[in-house]
Short mmCIF file of C-alpha atoms in Angstrom, two decimals:
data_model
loop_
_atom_site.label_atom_id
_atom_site.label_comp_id
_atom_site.label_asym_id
_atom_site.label_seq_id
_atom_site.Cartn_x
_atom_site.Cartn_y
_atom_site.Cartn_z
CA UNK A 520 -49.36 -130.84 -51.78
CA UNK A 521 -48.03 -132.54 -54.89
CA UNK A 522 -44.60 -132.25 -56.58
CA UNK A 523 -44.10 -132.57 -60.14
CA UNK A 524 -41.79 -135.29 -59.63
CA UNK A 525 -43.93 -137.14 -56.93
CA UNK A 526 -47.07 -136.83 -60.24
CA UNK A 527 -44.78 -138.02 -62.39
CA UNK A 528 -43.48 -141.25 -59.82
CA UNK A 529 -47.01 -142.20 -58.85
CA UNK A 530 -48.97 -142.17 -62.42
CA UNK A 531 -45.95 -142.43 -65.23
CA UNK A 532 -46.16 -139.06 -66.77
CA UNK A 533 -45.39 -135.75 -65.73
CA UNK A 534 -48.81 -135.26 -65.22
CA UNK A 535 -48.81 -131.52 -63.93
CA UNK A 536 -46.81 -130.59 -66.50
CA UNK A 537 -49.17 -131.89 -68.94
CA UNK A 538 -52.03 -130.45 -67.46
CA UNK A 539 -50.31 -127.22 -67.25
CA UNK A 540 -50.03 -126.81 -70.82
CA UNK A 541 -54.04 -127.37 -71.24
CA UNK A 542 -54.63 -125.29 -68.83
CA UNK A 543 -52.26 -122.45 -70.48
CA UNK A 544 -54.76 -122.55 -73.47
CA UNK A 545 -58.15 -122.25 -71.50
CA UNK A 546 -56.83 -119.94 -69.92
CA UNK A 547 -57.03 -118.06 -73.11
CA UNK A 548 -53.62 -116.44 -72.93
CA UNK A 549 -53.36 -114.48 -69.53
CA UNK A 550 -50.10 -116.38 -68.87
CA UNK A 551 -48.55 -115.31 -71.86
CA UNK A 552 -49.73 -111.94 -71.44
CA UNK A 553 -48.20 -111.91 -67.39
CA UNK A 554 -44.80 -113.09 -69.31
CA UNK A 555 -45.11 -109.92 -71.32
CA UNK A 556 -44.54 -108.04 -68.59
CA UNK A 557 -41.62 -109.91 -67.46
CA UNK A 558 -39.81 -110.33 -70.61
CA UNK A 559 -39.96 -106.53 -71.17
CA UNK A 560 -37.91 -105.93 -68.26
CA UNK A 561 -35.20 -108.02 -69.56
CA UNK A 562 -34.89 -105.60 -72.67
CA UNK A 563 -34.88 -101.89 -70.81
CA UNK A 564 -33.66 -99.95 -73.75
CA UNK A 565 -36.06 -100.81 -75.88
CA UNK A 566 -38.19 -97.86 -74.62
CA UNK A 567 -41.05 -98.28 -77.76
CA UNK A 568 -41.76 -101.73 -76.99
CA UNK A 569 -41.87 -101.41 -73.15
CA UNK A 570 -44.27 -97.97 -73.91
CA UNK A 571 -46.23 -100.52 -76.41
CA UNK A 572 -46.71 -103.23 -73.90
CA UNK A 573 -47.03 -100.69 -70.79
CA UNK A 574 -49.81 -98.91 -72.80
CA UNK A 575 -51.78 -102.03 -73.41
CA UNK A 576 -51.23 -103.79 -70.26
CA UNK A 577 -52.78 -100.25 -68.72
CA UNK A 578 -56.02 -100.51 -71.20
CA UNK A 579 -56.45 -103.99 -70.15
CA UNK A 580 -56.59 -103.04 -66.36
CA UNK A 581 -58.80 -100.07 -66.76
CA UNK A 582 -60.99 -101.90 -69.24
CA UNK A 583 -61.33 -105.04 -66.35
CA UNK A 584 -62.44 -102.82 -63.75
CA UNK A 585 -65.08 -101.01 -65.97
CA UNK A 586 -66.50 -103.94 -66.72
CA UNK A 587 -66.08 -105.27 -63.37
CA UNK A 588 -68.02 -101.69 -62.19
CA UNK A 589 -70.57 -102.47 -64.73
CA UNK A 590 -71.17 -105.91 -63.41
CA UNK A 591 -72.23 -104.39 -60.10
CA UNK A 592 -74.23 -101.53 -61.34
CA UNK A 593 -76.25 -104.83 -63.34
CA UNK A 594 -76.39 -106.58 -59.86
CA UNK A 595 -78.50 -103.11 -58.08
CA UNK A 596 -81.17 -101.87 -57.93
CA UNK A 597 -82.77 -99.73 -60.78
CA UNK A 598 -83.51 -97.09 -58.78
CA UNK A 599 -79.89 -96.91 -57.37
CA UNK A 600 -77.85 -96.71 -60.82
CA UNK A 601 -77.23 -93.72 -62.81
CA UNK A 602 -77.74 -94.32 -66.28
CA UNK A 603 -75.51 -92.04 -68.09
CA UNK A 604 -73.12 -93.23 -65.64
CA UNK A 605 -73.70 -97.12 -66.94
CA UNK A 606 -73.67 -95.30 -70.71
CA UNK A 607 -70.60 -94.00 -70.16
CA UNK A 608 -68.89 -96.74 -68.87
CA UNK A 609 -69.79 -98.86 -72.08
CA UNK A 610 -68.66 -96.50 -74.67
CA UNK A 611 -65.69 -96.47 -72.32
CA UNK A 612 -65.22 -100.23 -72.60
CA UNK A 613 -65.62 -100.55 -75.80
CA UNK A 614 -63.14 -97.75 -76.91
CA UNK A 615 -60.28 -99.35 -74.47
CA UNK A 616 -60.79 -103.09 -76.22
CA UNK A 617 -60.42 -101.08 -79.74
CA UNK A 618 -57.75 -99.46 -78.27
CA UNK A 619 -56.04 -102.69 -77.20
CA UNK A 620 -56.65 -104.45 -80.47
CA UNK A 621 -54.21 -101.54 -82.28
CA UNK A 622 -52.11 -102.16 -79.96
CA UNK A 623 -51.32 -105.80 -79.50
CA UNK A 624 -51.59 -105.64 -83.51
CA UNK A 625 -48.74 -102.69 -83.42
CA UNK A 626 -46.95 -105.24 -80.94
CA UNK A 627 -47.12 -107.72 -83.65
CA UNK A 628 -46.13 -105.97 -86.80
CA UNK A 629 -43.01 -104.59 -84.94
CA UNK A 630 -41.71 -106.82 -82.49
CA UNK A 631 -42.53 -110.43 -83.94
CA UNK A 632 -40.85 -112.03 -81.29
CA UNK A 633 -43.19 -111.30 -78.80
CA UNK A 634 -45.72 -112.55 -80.57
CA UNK A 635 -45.48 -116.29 -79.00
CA UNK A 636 -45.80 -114.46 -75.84
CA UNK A 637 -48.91 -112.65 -76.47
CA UNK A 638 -50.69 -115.76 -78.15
CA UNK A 639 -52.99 -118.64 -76.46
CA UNK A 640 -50.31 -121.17 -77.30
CA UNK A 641 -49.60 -124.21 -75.00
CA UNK A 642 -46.64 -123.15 -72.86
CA UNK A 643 -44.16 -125.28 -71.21
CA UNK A 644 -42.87 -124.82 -67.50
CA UNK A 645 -39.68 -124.65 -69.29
CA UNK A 646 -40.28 -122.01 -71.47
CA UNK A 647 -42.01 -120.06 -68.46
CA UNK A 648 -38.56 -120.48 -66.45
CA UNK A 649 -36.73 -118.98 -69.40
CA UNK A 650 -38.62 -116.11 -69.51
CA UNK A 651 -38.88 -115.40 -65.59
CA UNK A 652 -35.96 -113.20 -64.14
CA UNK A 653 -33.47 -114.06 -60.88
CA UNK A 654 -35.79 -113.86 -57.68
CA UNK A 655 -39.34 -113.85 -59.80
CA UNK A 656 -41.88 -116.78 -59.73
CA UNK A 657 -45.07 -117.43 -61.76
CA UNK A 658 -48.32 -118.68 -60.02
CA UNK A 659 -50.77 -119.48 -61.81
CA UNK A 660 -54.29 -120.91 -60.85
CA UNK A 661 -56.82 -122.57 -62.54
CA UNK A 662 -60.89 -123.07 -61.23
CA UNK A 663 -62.94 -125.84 -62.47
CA UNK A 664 -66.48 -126.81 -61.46
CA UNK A 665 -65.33 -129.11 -58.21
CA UNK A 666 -61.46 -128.59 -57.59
CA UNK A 667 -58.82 -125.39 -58.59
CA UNK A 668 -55.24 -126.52 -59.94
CA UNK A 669 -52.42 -124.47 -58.42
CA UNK A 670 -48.69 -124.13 -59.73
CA UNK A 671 -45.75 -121.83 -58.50
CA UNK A 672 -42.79 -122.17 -60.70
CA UNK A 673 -39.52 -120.26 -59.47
CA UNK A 674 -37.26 -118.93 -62.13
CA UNK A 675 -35.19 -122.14 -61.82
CA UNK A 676 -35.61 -125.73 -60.17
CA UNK A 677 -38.18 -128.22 -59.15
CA UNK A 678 -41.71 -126.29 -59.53
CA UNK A 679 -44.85 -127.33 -57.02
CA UNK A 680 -48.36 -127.93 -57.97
CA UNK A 681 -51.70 -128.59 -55.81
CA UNK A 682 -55.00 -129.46 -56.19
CA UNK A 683 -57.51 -127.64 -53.72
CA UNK A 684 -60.79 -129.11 -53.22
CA UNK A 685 -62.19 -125.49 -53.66
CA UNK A 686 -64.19 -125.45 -57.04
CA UNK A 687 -65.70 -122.63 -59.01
CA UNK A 688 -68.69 -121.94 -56.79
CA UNK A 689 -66.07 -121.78 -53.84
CA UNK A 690 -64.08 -119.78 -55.43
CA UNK A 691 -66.62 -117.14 -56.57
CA UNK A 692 -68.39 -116.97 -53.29
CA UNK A 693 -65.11 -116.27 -51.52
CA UNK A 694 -63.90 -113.70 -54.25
CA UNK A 695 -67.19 -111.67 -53.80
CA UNK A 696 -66.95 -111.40 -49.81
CA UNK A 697 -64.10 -110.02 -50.39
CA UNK A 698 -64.79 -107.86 -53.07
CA UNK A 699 -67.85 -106.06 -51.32
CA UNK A 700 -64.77 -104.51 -48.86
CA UNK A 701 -62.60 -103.76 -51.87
CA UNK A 702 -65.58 -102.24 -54.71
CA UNK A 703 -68.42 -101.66 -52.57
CA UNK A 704 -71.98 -99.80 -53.68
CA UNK A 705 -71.92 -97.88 -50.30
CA UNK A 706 -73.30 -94.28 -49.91
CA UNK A 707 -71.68 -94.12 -46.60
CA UNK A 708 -68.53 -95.30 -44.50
CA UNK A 709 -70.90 -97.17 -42.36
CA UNK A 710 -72.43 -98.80 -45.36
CA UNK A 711 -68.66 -100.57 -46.03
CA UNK A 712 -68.39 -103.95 -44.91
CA UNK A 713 -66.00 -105.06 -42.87
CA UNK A 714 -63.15 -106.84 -44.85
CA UNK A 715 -63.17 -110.19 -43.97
CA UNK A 716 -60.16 -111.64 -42.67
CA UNK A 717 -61.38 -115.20 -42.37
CA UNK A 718 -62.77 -116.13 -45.97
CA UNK A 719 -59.11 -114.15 -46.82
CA UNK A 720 -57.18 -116.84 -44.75
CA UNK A 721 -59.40 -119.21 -46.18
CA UNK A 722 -57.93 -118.24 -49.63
CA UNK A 723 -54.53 -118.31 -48.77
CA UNK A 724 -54.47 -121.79 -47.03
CA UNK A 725 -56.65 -123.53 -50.11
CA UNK A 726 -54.43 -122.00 -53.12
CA UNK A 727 -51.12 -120.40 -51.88
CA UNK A 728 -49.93 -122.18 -48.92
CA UNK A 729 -50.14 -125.66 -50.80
CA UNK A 730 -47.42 -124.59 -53.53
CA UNK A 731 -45.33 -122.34 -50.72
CA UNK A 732 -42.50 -124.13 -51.99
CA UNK A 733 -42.24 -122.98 -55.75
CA UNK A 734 -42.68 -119.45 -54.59
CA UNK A 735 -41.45 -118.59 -51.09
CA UNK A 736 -37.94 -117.84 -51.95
CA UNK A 737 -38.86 -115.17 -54.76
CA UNK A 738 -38.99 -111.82 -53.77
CA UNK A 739 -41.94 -110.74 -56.74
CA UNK A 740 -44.50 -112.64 -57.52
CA UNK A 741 -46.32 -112.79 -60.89
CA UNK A 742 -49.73 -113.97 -59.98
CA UNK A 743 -52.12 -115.38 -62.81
CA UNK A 744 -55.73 -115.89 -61.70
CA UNK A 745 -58.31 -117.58 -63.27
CA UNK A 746 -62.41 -116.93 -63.55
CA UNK A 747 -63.26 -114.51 -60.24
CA UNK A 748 -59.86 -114.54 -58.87
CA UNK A 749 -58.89 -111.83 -61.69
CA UNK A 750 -60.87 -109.41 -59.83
CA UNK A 751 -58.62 -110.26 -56.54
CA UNK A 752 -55.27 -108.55 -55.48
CA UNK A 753 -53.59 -111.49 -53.84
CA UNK A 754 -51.19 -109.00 -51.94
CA UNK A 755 -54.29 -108.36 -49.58
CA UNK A 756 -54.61 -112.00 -48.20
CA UNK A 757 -52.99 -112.59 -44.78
CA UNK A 758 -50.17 -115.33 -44.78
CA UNK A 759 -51.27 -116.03 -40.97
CA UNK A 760 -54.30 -115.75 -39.08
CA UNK A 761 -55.23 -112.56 -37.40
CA UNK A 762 -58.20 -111.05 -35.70
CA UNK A 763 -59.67 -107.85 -36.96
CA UNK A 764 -58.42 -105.24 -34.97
CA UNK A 765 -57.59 -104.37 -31.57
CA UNK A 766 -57.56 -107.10 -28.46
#
């Protein structure tokens, strides 16, 4: 585990800050967009923006797991998919990003100053603190081929950041255990697999536990995921070890 001010001690620079705001960028705006949710809250009577952002934040999600349905249907067998099923779920996809587009550019027109927020734009750790509320904290992760960058930043003081030797391939093996528990293509109950507790522990230990100290004082968490670990609800991984289970 490394501390932004231990970084900044050992090379010169606040070098997890700096990465953080690259990072921000590739990550092509999904912390911004997280924010969006937060800085809503802080305005509750403006009822048409939070039904403007609330309507496009829903669109997003059900768009994700279409396509994340259509990615499995492309993974089986021929035989086993229903084509007007696969149809459907296109045309579906492609009306909710059309959908989202008049949105975010109604968002735009009429609240400008959430347009920073809703932009790929390199972000500071400051900035991200301004926007977070009393007992929130941002985590936000970022996969590369050979390691994954991890930050938790609280609402206020010192933020933590780790570097988990878990890269992409990892990552997206560990996701997709998981995944064939939560979205499987089972006919039957039997058919399920079991979830897997392990490869969930696994998880926690590489790219939550390291940064416990930016986040375990919060009572919500804003979770930003990067690649594979989109498709992931972090609530389901186990903060201990436990066997599956009765004894």
């Amino acid at each position: 585990k490394i501390t932004g001010d231990q970084v900044e001690h050992q090379v010169g620079i606040n070098a997890a800050t700096a990465v953080f705001q690259v990072a921000s960028v590739l990550q092509t705006g999904s912390v911004q967009r997280a924010l969006a949710a937060a800085a809503v809250r802080s305005q509750p009577d403006d009822a048409d923006l939070a039904d403007l952002l609330r309507r496009e934040q829903d669109a997003a999600q059900e768009m994700n797991a279409a396509l994340n349905t259509l990615a499995s249907l492309d993974f089986a067998p021929p035989d086993q998919v229903d084509q007007s099923v696969h149809h459907g779920l296109r045309e579906r996809v492609t009306k909710l990003r059309t959908a989202r587009v008049i949105l975010v550019a109604e968002i735009r027109a009429r609240f400008p100053e959430f347009t920073q927020l809703m932009k790929p734009n390199a972000t500071t750790i400051e900035e991200l603190q301004g926007d977070l509320l009393a007992g929130e904290a941002l985590i936000t992760i970022f996969v590369t081929k050979d390691k994954t960058l991890i930050w938790a930043i609280p609402n206020s003081g010192p933020f933590a950041f780790a570097v988990s030797e878990f890269g992409r391939q990892d990552i997206d093996d560990r996701v997709a255990t998981l995944r064939a528990a939560l979205a499987p293509n089972a006919r039957t109950l039997g058919d399920i697999p079991e979830y897997d507790l392990d490869t969930a522990s696994d998880l926690f230990e590489a790219l939550l536990e390291p940064v416990k100290s930016g986040w375990h004082s919060a009572r919500s968490l804003i979770v930003v995921g990067h690649g594979s670990l989109g498709y992931l609800p972090f609530s389901l991984l186990p903060t201990k070890r436990a066997p599956m289970g009765l004894e």
